[in-house]
Amino acid sequence: MQIDTLYIERAALAYPASAKIVSKLSAQRVEEIEDHQSVFSRRGTNYLTKRTTRNLFIAVKRGALVKEAPVAYGYGSDDLHYYYIHAYNCIYECEYCYLQGYFSSPDLVLFVNHAEIIGEMRQLVAKHASKRVWFHAGEFSDSLALSHITDELSEYWDFFAETPNAWLELRTKSINLHVMRKLNPLPNAVVSFSLSTPAQAEKYDREAPPVSQRMAAMLRLKERGFRLGVHFDPLIYATDFAQHFETLVAELANIIGFGAIDYLSLGVVRFAKDVYREAKQNYADSEIFARNFIQGTDQKMRYIRPLRMQMLETGRELLKKHGCPEDKIYFCME
Ligand code: SF4
């Protein structure tokens, strides 16, 4: 991957992962820095500069490495849900992405202190030994898109293989299975793909692989015995939403089959207020904003509740119609 400036934190140099990452990148400039935050947060770079300039930081994640997930984030309401932070920002450019406006820079940050992240996971699992504890990857960056460069998944695999009450979810839109080919399926690790109707993905999921290729990647993983999940998120209103969604569901049933999918979430498009403002500015002509959004009590910008519920219920009914067991479906963040 071609990088403009590669910034390496001095503390990160002590981690073997840093050298591995550097060896896979081609950078025009390399700069050693003390603390990535002082450069990354100071930049104030427009989100869309990611189209022309790609800077990358190799850094040590400080502060909370594993965070509690919001309510209704993952499948299993009796389970505990956390997400862990292995990177910031993404090589794709979805128009609704909450990373715009969330950070003050679209530059990529790859963290290398995975042993410490796993250490925090270990403590949480020990504290909640009688519970199923989920750790979701992909909150601040796609979990597979750069995995051939970061190459950290085998470390996580070792931890999850020996910790049966810890469950891993890798959330992705990527078809990069390079690293997955070297791993064996685990009973407590799920790879979940975000899917939307092909027409909407083509419009809004800029740079991300087409839905047909995401399904092909799912099929390859299914054939190898990996557990799968699906996130129909975000659902974006269109007059012909139901018709296109049904075609997508029928294809999923046909190509993958619901027996091979552990869970499916449905989530309607939503934005934090700052992200909404930024996304509207970045994509002024986007049809995402053709419908009105209103601010909810949680400060998030969403469609009005009746429309959200209608879309979620329509999605659920269509999934059931095509053979998906109801207990595999959940509404995300509603
Ligand atoms: S794949 Fe996810 S993280 Fe990447 S741009 Fe799209 S929404 Fe953002």
mmCIF file of C-alpha atoms and ligand atoms in Angstrom:
data_model
loop_
_atom_site.group_PDB
_atom_site.id
_atom_site.type_symbol
_atom_site.label_atom_id
_atom_site.label_comp_id
_atom_site.label_asym_id
_atom_site.label_seq_id
_atom_site.Cartn_x
_atom_site.Cartn_y
_atom_site.Cartn_z
ATOM 1 C CA MET A 1 0.000 0.000 0.000
ATOM 2 C CA GLN A 2 1.380 3.430 -0.993
ATOM 3 C CA ILE A 3 1.665 5.848 1.947
ATOM 4 C CA ASP A 4 2.572 9.524 1.868
ATOM 5 C CA THR A 5 3.973 9.897 5.363
ATOM 6 C CA LEU A 6 4.456 6.971 7.663
ATOM 7 C CA TYR A 7 4.637 8.133 11.271
ATOM 8 C CA ILE A 8 6.018 5.683 13.814
ATOM 9 C CA GLU A 9 5.716 6.284 17.515
ATOM 10 C CA ARG A 10 9.029 5.659 19.246
ATOM 11 C CA ALA A 11 7.274 3.418 21.791
ATOM 12 C CA ALA A 12 5.840 1.323 18.933
ATOM 13 C CA LEU A 13 9.323 0.484 17.661
ATOM 14 C CA ALA A 14 9.707 -2.007 20.513
ATOM 15 C CA TYR A 15 6.826 -4.131 19.177
ATOM 16 C CA PRO A 16 7.727 -6.734 16.505
ATOM 17 C CA ALA A 17 4.420 -5.978 14.760
ATOM 18 C CA SER A 18 5.723 -2.530 13.795
ATOM 19 C CA ALA A 19 8.615 -3.871 11.736
ATOM 20 C CA LYS A 20 6.290 -6.336 10.029
ATOM 21 C CA ILE A 21 3.894 -3.551 9.073
ATOM 22 C CA VAL A 22 6.683 -1.281 7.832
ATOM 23 C CA SER A 23 8.057 -4.068 5.637
ATOM 24 C CA LYS A 24 4.698 -4.313 3.841
ATOM 25 C CA LEU A 25 4.266 -0.607 3.142
ATOM 26 C CA SER A 26 5.826 1.739 0.701
ATOM 27 C CA ALA A 27 6.091 5.269 2.115
ATOM 28 C CA GLN A 28 7.410 8.458 0.581
ATOM 29 C CA ARG A 29 8.506 9.757 3.998
ATOM 30 C CA VAL A 30 9.035 8.085 7.355
ATOM 31 C CA GLU A 31 8.989 10.125 10.556
ATOM 32 C CA GLU A 32 9.535 8.994 14.111
ATOM 33 C CA ILE A 33 7.260 10.772 16.579
ATOM 34 C CA GLU A 34 6.743 10.721 20.329
ATOM 35 C CA ASP A 35 2.966 10.399 20.503
ATOM 36 C CA HIS A 36 0.604 9.790 17.583
ATOM 37 C CA GLN A 37 -2.175 11.851 19.220
ATOM 38 C CA SER A 38 -0.138 15.027 19.085
ATOM 39 C CA VAL A 39 0.128 14.744 15.290
ATOM 40 C CA PHE A 40 -3.036 12.825 14.367
ATOM 41 C CA SER A 41 -5.456 14.942 16.419
ATOM 42 C CA ARG A 42 -3.746 18.193 15.557
ATOM 43 C CA ARG A 43 -4.052 17.761 11.834
ATOM 44 C CA GLY A 44 -7.657 18.923 11.393
ATOM 45 C CA THR A 45 -7.591 17.360 7.934
ATOM 46 C CA ASN A 46 -10.737 17.234 5.841
ATOM 47 C CA TYR A 47 -12.172 13.728 5.664
ATOM 48 C CA LEU A 48 -12.158 13.674 1.859
ATOM 49 C CA THR A 49 -8.409 14.163 1.623
ATOM 50 C CA LYS A 50 -8.309 10.385 2.066
ATOM 51 C CA ARG A 51 -9.041 10.226 -1.673
ATOM 52 C CA THR A 52 -5.676 11.718 -2.572
ATOM 53 C CA THR A 53 -3.409 11.533 0.477
ATOM 54 C CA ARG A 54 -2.849 8.540 2.679
ATOM 55 C CA ASN A 55 -0.807 8.970 5.835
ATOM 56 C CA LEU A 56 -0.435 6.166 8.309
ATOM 57 C CA PHE A 57 0.545 6.007 11.963
ATOM 58 C CA ILE A 58 1.954 2.984 13.747
ATOM 59 C CA ALA A 59 1.204 3.513 17.399
ATOM 60 C CA VAL A 60 0.622 2.108 20.850
ATOM 61 C CA LYS A 61 -3.000 2.397 22.008
ATOM 62 C CA ARG A 62 -3.197 3.981 25.423
ATOM 63 C CA GLY A 63 -6.172 4.478 27.723
ATOM 64 C CA ALA A 64 -9.105 2.080 27.361
ATOM 65 C CA LEU A 65 -8.225 -0.699 24.948
ATOM 66 C CA VAL A 66 -11.524 -2.538 25.286
ATOM 67 C CA LYS A 67 -14.776 -0.620 25.754
ATOM 68 C CA GLU A 68 -18.305 -1.567 26.675
ATOM 69 C CA ALA A 69 -20.524 -1.628 23.590
ATOM 70 C CA PRO A 70 -23.758 0.412 23.458
ATOM 71 C CA VAL A 71 -27.080 -1.291 24.207
ATOM 72 C CA ALA A 72 -28.417 -3.561 21.401
ATOM 73 C CA TYR A 73 -25.030 -3.549 19.657
ATOM 74 C CA GLY A 74 -24.542 -7.289 19.347
ATOM 75 C CA TYR A 75 -26.546 -10.499 19.226
ATOM 76 C CA GLY A 76 -27.490 -12.074 22.543
ATOM 77 C CA SER A 77 -29.099 -9.746 25.067
ATOM 78 C CA ASP A 78 -27.978 -11.915 28.008
ATOM 79 C CA ASP A 79 -24.371 -11.742 26.852
ATOM 80 C CA LEU A 80 -21.866 -9.015 27.576
ATOM 81 C CA HIS A 81 -20.630 -6.959 24.639
ATOM 82 C CA TYR A 82 -17.364 -5.063 24.308
ATOM 83 C CA TYR A 83 -15.485 -3.732 21.337
ATOM 84 C CA TYR A 84 -11.744 -3.457 21.056
ATOM 85 C CA ILE A 85 -9.729 -0.859 19.247
ATOM 86 C CA HIS A 86 -7.045 -2.153 16.908
ATOM 87 C CA ALA A 87 -7.053 0.741 14.430
ATOM 88 C CA TYR A 88 -8.561 4.107 13.522
ATOM 89 C CA ASN A 89 -10.052 4.906 10.128
ATOM 90 C CA CYS A 90 -10.656 2.939 7.010
ATOM 91 C CA ILE A 91 -9.541 2.524 3.400
ATOM 92 C CA TYR A 92 -13.167 2.536 2.196
ATOM 93 C CA GLU A 93 -15.358 5.623 1.984
ATOM 94 C CA CYS A 94 -18.977 4.931 2.847
ATOM 95 C CA GLU A 95 -21.043 8.111 2.648
ATOM 96 C CA TYR A 96 -22.756 7.379 5.970
ATOM 97 C CA CYS A 97 -19.566 6.417 7.817
ATOM 98 C CA TYR A 98 -19.508 7.767 11.349
ATOM 99 C CA LEU A 99 -15.711 8.099 11.198
ATOM 100 C CA GLN A 100 -16.173 11.369 9.298
ATOM 101 C CA GLY A 101 -16.527 13.993 11.954
ATOM 102 C CA TYR A 102 -15.540 11.534 14.661
ATOM 103 C CA PHE A 103 -11.806 12.003 14.272
ATOM 104 C CA SER A 104 -10.189 15.198 13.081
ATOM 105 C CA SER A 105 -8.218 13.261 10.473
ATOM 106 C CA PRO A 106 -8.927 10.438 7.996
ATOM 107 C CA ASP A 107 -5.338 9.154 8.356
ATOM 108 C CA LEU A 108 -4.977 5.502 9.262
ATOM 109 C CA VAL A 109 -3.701 4.531 12.704
ATOM 110 C CA LEU A 110 -2.621 0.937 13.289
ATOM 111 C CA PHE A 111 -2.083 -0.086 16.897
ATOM 112 C CA VAL A 112 0.509 -2.713 17.670
ATOM 113 C CA ASN A 113 0.027 -3.526 21.375
ATOM 114 C CA HIS A 114 -2.260 -6.480 20.779
ATOM 115 C CA ALA A 115 -0.906 -8.447 23.736
ATOM 116 C CA GLU A 116 -2.147 -5.639 26.011
ATOM 117 C CA ILE A 117 -5.555 -5.582 24.319
ATOM 118 C CA ILE A 118 -5.780 -9.340 24.792
ATOM 119 C CA GLY A 119 -4.671 -8.874 28.414
ATOM 120 C CA GLU A 120 -7.674 -6.594 29.025
ATOM 121 C CA MET A 121 -9.942 -9.131 27.356
ATOM 122 C CA ARG A 122 -8.542 -11.845 29.597
ATOM 123 C CA GLN A 123 -9.330 -9.812 32.715
ATOM 124 C CA LEU A 124 -12.899 -9.129 31.588
ATOM 125 C CA VAL A 125 -13.541 -12.761 30.772
ATOM 126 C CA ALA A 126 -12.175 -13.848 34.161
ATOM 127 C CA LYS A 127 -14.381 -11.277 35.903
ATOM 128 C CA HIS A 128 -17.495 -12.569 34.102
ATOM 129 C CA ALA A 129 -16.613 -16.268 34.048
ATOM 130 C CA SER A 130 -20.246 -17.434 33.990
ATOM 131 C CA LYS A 131 -21.168 -15.229 31.033
ATOM 132 C CA ARG A 132 -20.550 -15.239 27.323
ATOM 133 C CA VAL A 133 -18.393 -12.186 26.694
ATOM 134 C CA TRP A 134 -18.243 -10.802 23.154
ATOM 135 C CA PHE A 135 -15.385 -8.753 21.773
ATOM 136 C CA HIS A 136 -16.300 -6.990 18.554
ATOM 137 C CA ALA A 137 -13.683 -5.712 16.103
ATOM 138 C CA GLY A 138 -14.496 -3.135 13.470
ATOM 139 C CA GLU A 139 -15.860 -0.206 15.447
ATOM 140 C CA PHE A 140 -13.266 2.328 14.269
ATOM 141 C CA SER A 141 -11.896 0.518 11.239
ATOM 142 C CA ASP A 142 -12.845 -2.411 9.035
ATOM 143 C CA SER A 143 -11.629 -5.572 10.754
ATOM 144 C CA LEU A 144 -10.290 -7.396 7.666
ATOM 145 C CA ALA A 145 -9.454 -4.739 5.077
ATOM 146 C CA LEU A 146 -5.859 -4.294 6.268
ATOM 147 C CA SER A 147 -5.454 -7.586 8.111
ATOM 148 C CA HIS A 148 -2.805 -8.822 5.648
ATOM 149 C CA ILE A 149 -0.669 -5.835 6.679
ATOM 150 C CA THR A 150 -1.387 -5.810 10.408
ATOM 151 C CA ASP A 151 -1.323 -9.613 10.622
ATOM 152 C CA GLU A 152 -2.479 -9.693 14.249
ATOM 153 C CA LEU A 153 -5.403 -12.097 13.990
ATOM 154 C CA SER A 154 -3.431 -15.236 14.828
ATOM 155 C CA GLU A 155 -2.624 -13.713 18.258
ATOM 156 C CA TYR A 156 -6.343 -13.173 18.902
ATOM 157 C CA TRP A 157 -7.097 -16.632 17.552
ATOM 158 C CA ASP A 158 -4.792 -18.210 20.142
ATOM 159 C CA PHE A 159 -6.570 -16.357 22.933
ATOM 160 C CA PHE A 160 -10.088 -17.251 21.756
ATOM 161 C CA ALA A 161 -9.102 -20.877 21.128
ATOM 162 C CA GLU A 162 -8.162 -21.266 24.793
ATOM 163 C CA THR A 163 -11.016 -19.112 26.196
ATOM 164 C CA PRO A 164 -14.377 -20.663 25.340
ATOM 165 C CA ASN A 165 -16.552 -18.065 27.100
ATOM 166 C CA ALA A 166 -14.921 -15.271 25.097
ATOM 167 C CA TRP A 167 -16.517 -14.710 21.681
ATOM 168 C CA LEU A 168 -14.987 -12.780 18.821
ATOM 169 C CA GLU A 169 -16.840 -10.918 16.094
ATOM 170 C CA LEU A 170 -14.927 -9.531 13.112
ATOM 171 C CA ARG A 171 -17.157 -6.961 11.405
ATOM 172 C CA THR A 172 -16.270 -6.271 7.799
ATOM 173 C CA LYS A 173 -17.179 -5.252 4.274
ATOM 174 C CA SER A 174 -13.873 -6.578 3.014
ATOM 175 C CA ILE A 175 -13.175 -9.571 0.808
ATOM 176 C CA ASN A 176 -9.567 -9.683 1.972
ATOM 177 C CA LEU A 177 -9.353 -13.277 3.225
ATOM 178 C CA HIS A 178 -5.591 -13.525 2.933
ATOM 179 C CA VAL A 179 -5.115 -13.983 6.694
ATOM 180 C CA MET A 180 -8.315 -15.977 7.199
ATOM 181 C CA ARG A 181 -6.905 -18.619 4.864
ATOM 182 C CA LYS A 182 -4.183 -19.309 7.437
ATOM 183 C CA LEU A 183 -6.624 -19.617 10.362
ATOM 184 C CA ASN A 184 -8.873 -22.465 11.303
ATOM 185 C CA PRO A 185 -12.514 -21.919 12.271
ATOM 186 C CA LEU A 186 -13.216 -21.554 15.988
ATOM 187 C CA PRO A 187 -16.546 -22.340 17.675
ATOM 188 C CA ASN A 188 -16.449 -18.888 19.302
ATOM 189 C CA ALA A 189 -15.377 -16.655 16.396
ATOM 190 C CA VAL A 190 -17.795 -15.112 13.911
ATOM 191 C CA VAL A 191 -17.001 -13.158 10.755
ATOM 192 C CA SER A 192 -19.892 -10.809 10.065
ATOM 193 C CA PHE A 193 -20.461 -8.979 6.806
ATOM 194 C CA SER A 194 -22.354 -5.726 6.324
ATOM 195 C CA LEU A 195 -24.707 -6.061 3.390
ATOM 196 C CA SER A 196 -27.051 -3.654 1.687
ATOM 197 C CA THR A 197 -28.921 -3.790 -1.579
ATOM 198 C CA PRO A 198 -26.418 -3.831 -4.470
ATOM 199 C CA ALA A 199 -27.823 -0.577 -5.883
ATOM 200 C CA GLN A 200 -27.392 1.245 -2.569
ATOM 201 C CA ALA A 201 -23.956 -0.274 -1.935
ATOM 202 C CA GLU A 202 -22.845 0.954 -5.338
ATOM 203 C CA LYS A 203 -24.064 4.452 -4.525
ATOM 204 C CA TYR A 204 -23.043 4.813 -0.905
ATOM 205 C CA ASP A 205 -20.277 2.271 -0.104
ATOM 206 C CA ARG A 206 -17.575 4.011 -2.112
ATOM 207 C CA GLU A 207 -14.416 1.954 -2.605
ATOM 208 C CA ALA A 208 -15.862 -1.022 -0.707
ATOM 209 C CA PRO A 209 -16.233 -4.357 -2.542
ATOM 210 C CA PRO A 210 -19.584 -4.928 -4.296
ATOM 211 C CA VAL A 211 -22.182 -6.960 -2.420
ATOM 212 C CA SER A 212 -21.814 -9.899 -4.827
ATOM 213 C CA GLN A 213 -18.117 -10.137 -3.898
ATOM 214 C CA ARG A 214 -18.888 -9.880 -0.182
ATOM 215 C CA MET A 215 -21.270 -12.835 -0.578
ATOM 216 C CA ALA A 216 -18.629 -14.756 -2.498
ATOM 217 C CA ALA A 217 -16.208 -14.150 0.411
ATOM 218 C CA MET A 218 -18.887 -15.354 2.837
ATOM 219 C CA LEU A 219 -19.320 -18.495 0.770
ATOM 220 C CA ARG A 220 -15.583 -19.202 0.852
ATOM 221 C CA LEU A 221 -15.590 -18.848 4.638
ATOM 222 C CA LYS A 222 -18.708 -20.990 4.979
ATOM 223 C CA GLU A 223 -17.091 -23.741 2.932
ATOM 224 C CA ARG A 224 -14.148 -23.693 5.319
ATOM 225 C CA GLY A 225 -16.474 -23.978 8.326
ATOM 226 C CA PHE A 226 -16.295 -20.429 9.715
ATOM 227 C CA ARG A 227 -19.235 -19.026 11.630
ATOM 228 C CA LEU A 228 -20.933 -16.117 9.879
ATOM 229 C CA GLY A 229 -23.058 -13.128 10.808
ATOM 230 C CA VAL A 230 -24.793 -10.465 8.710
ATOM 231 C CA HIS A 231 -25.495 -6.809 9.408
ATOM 232 C CA PHE A 232 -28.090 -5.160 7.209
ATOM 233 C CA ASP A 233 -26.896 -1.859 8.464
ATOM 234 C CA PRO A 234 -27.493 0.862 7.580
ATOM 235 C CA LEU A 235 -30.890 0.423 5.958
ATOM 236 C CA ILE A 236 -31.474 3.557 3.905
ATOM 237 C CA TYR A 237 -34.932 4.537 2.759
ATOM 238 C CA ALA A 238 -35.897 4.289 -0.903
ATOM 239 C CA THR A 239 -39.398 3.994 -2.356
ATOM 240 C CA ASP A 240 -38.485 0.545 -3.693
ATOM 241 C CA PHE A 241 -36.618 -0.477 -0.520
ATOM 242 C CA ALA A 242 -38.758 -3.587 0.137
ATOM 243 C CA GLN A 243 -38.429 -4.902 -3.392
ATOM 244 C CA HIS A 244 -34.630 -4.577 -3.490
ATOM 245 C CA PHE A 245 -34.235 -5.839 0.047
ATOM 246 C CA GLU A 246 -36.240 -8.950 -0.790
ATOM 247 C CA THR A 247 -33.993 -9.654 -3.786
ATOM 248 C CA LEU A 248 -30.951 -9.349 -1.517
ATOM 249 C CA VAL A 249 -32.446 -11.656 1.107
ATOM 250 C CA ALA A 250 -33.432 -14.238 -1.526
ATOM 251 C CA GLU A 251 -29.879 -14.201 -2.855
ATOM 252 C CA LEU A 252 -28.426 -14.591 0.621
ATOM 253 C CA ALA A 253 -30.765 -17.536 1.284
ATOM 254 C CA ASN A 254 -29.793 -19.083 -2.015
ATOM 255 C CA ILE A 255 -26.017 -18.539 -1.935
ATOM 256 C CA ILE A 256 -25.246 -18.870 1.779
ATOM 257 C CA GLY A 257 -28.405 -20.212 3.454
ATOM 258 C CA PHE A 258 -29.606 -19.119 6.883
ATOM 259 C CA GLY A 259 -28.398 -22.365 8.477
ATOM 260 C CA ALA A 260 -24.832 -21.105 8.045
ATOM 261 C CA ILE A 261 -25.521 -17.689 9.570
ATOM 262 C CA ASP A 262 -25.580 -17.322 13.359
ATOM 263 C CA TYR A 263 -27.386 -13.974 13.470
ATOM 264 C CA LEU A 264 -28.564 -11.098 11.317
ATOM 265 C CA SER A 265 -29.001 -7.532 12.486
ATOM 266 C CA LEU A 266 -31.152 -4.810 10.988
ATOM 267 C CA GLY A 267 -30.245 -1.194 11.694
ATOM 268 C CA VAL A 268 -31.633 1.982 10.173
ATOM 269 C CA VAL A 269 -29.241 4.756 9.139
ATOM 270 C CA ARG A 270 -28.347 7.095 12.030
ATOM 271 C CA PHE A 271 -25.739 9.706 12.763
ATOM 272 C CA ALA A 272 -24.226 11.436 15.747
ATOM 273 C CA LYS A 273 -24.993 15.141 15.337
ATOM 274 C CA ASP A 274 -21.453 16.169 14.341
ATOM 275 C CA VAL A 275 -21.168 13.294 11.921
ATOM 276 C CA TYR A 276 -24.517 14.212 10.351
ATOM 277 C CA ARG A 277 -23.316 17.773 9.748
ATOM 278 C CA GLU A 278 -20.017 16.575 8.292
ATOM 279 C CA ALA A 279 -21.610 13.888 6.088
ATOM 280 C CA LYS A 280 -24.107 16.417 4.680
ATOM 281 C CA GLN A 281 -21.241 18.708 3.862
ATOM 282 C CA ASN A 282 -19.121 15.961 2.305
ATOM 283 C CA TYR A 283 -21.948 14.421 0.295
ATOM 284 C CA ALA A 284 -24.331 17.318 -0.282
ATOM 285 C CA ASP A 285 -26.062 15.591 -3.210
ATOM 286 C CA SER A 286 -26.349 12.195 -1.574
ATOM 287 C CA GLU A 287 -29.804 10.631 -1.656
ATOM 288 C CA ILE A 288 -29.216 9.555 1.941
ATOM 289 C CA PHE A 289 -30.385 13.011 2.934
ATOM 290 C CA ALA A 290 -33.513 12.957 0.775
ATOM 291 C CA ARG A 291 -35.533 11.983 3.875
ATOM 292 C CA ASN A 292 -35.790 14.094 6.996
ATOM 293 C CA PHE A 293 -33.721 13.213 10.029
ATOM 294 C CA ILE A 294 -34.716 14.321 13.495
ATOM 295 C CA GLN A 295 -32.677 14.464 16.665
ATOM 296 C CA GLY A 296 -33.633 11.831 19.219
ATOM 297 C CA THR A 297 -33.325 11.912 22.998
ATOM 298 C CA ASP A 298 -29.907 10.247 22.626
ATOM 299 C CA GLN A 299 -28.875 13.214 20.403
ATOM 300 C CA LYS A 300 -28.591 10.899 17.360
ATOM 301 C CA MET A 301 -30.089 11.987 14.061
ATOM 302 C CA ARG A 302 -32.539 9.386 12.737
ATOM 303 C CA TYR A 303 -35.651 8.986 10.607
ATOM 304 C CA ILE A 304 -38.881 9.419 12.529
ATOM 305 C CA ARG A 305 -39.722 6.354 14.592
ATOM 306 C CA PRO A 306 -42.717 5.093 12.514
ATOM 307 C CA LEU A 307 -40.552 5.010 9.379
ATOM 308 C CA ARG A 308 -37.713 3.253 11.199
ATOM 309 C CA MET A 309 -40.050 0.665 12.634
ATOM 310 C CA GLN A 310 -41.709 0.108 9.273
ATOM 311 C CA MET A 311 -38.319 -0.541 7.631
ATOM 312 C CA LEU A 312 -37.155 -2.822 10.434
ATOM 313 C CA GLU A 313 -40.417 -4.799 10.469
ATOM 314 C CA THR A 314 -40.410 -5.078 6.671
ATOM 315 C CA GLY A 315 -36.838 -6.352 6.810
ATOM 316 C CA ARG A 316 -37.683 -8.895 9.493
ATOM 317 C CA GLU A 317 -40.785 -10.157 7.662
ATOM 318 C CA LEU A 318 -38.872 -10.564 4.405
ATOM 319 C CA LEU A 319 -36.122 -12.482 6.170
ATOM 320 C CA LYS A 320 -38.704 -14.790 7.766
ATOM 321 C CA LYS A 321 -40.488 -15.209 4.427
ATOM 322 C CA HIS A 322 -37.238 -16.533 2.938
ATOM 323 C CA GLY A 323 -36.650 -19.016 5.728
ATOM 324 C CA CYS A 324 -34.649 -17.103 8.315
ATOM 325 C CA PRO A 325 -35.517 -18.193 11.872
ATOM 326 C CA GLU A 326 -36.896 -15.201 13.792
ATOM 327 C CA ASP A 327 -34.629 -15.789 16.777
ATOM 328 C CA LYS A 328 -31.562 -15.095 14.629
ATOM 329 C CA ILE A 329 -32.753 -11.552 13.850
ATOM 330 C CA TYR A 330 -32.180 -8.528 16.054
ATOM 331 C CA PHE A 331 -32.627 -4.801 15.658
ATOM 332 C CA CYS A 332 -29.355 -2.942 16.104
ATOM 333 C CA MET A 333 -29.211 0.130 18.351
ATOM 334 C CA GLU A 334 -32.988 0.562 18.532
HETATM 335 S S1 SF4 B 1 -16.431 0.072 5.830
HETATM 336 FE FE1 SF4 B 1 -17.193 0.823 7.806
HETATM 337 S S2 SF4 B 1 -15.467 1.933 8.678
HETATM 338 FE FE2 SF4 B 1 -15.024 1.685 6.504
HETATM 339 S S3 SF4 B 1 -15.789 3.565 5.501
HETATM 340 FE FE3 SF4 B 1 -17.423 2.032 5.421
HETATM 341 S S4 SF4 B 1 -18.693 2.406 7.248
HETATM 342 FE FE4 SF4 B 1 -16.694 3.440 7.549
#
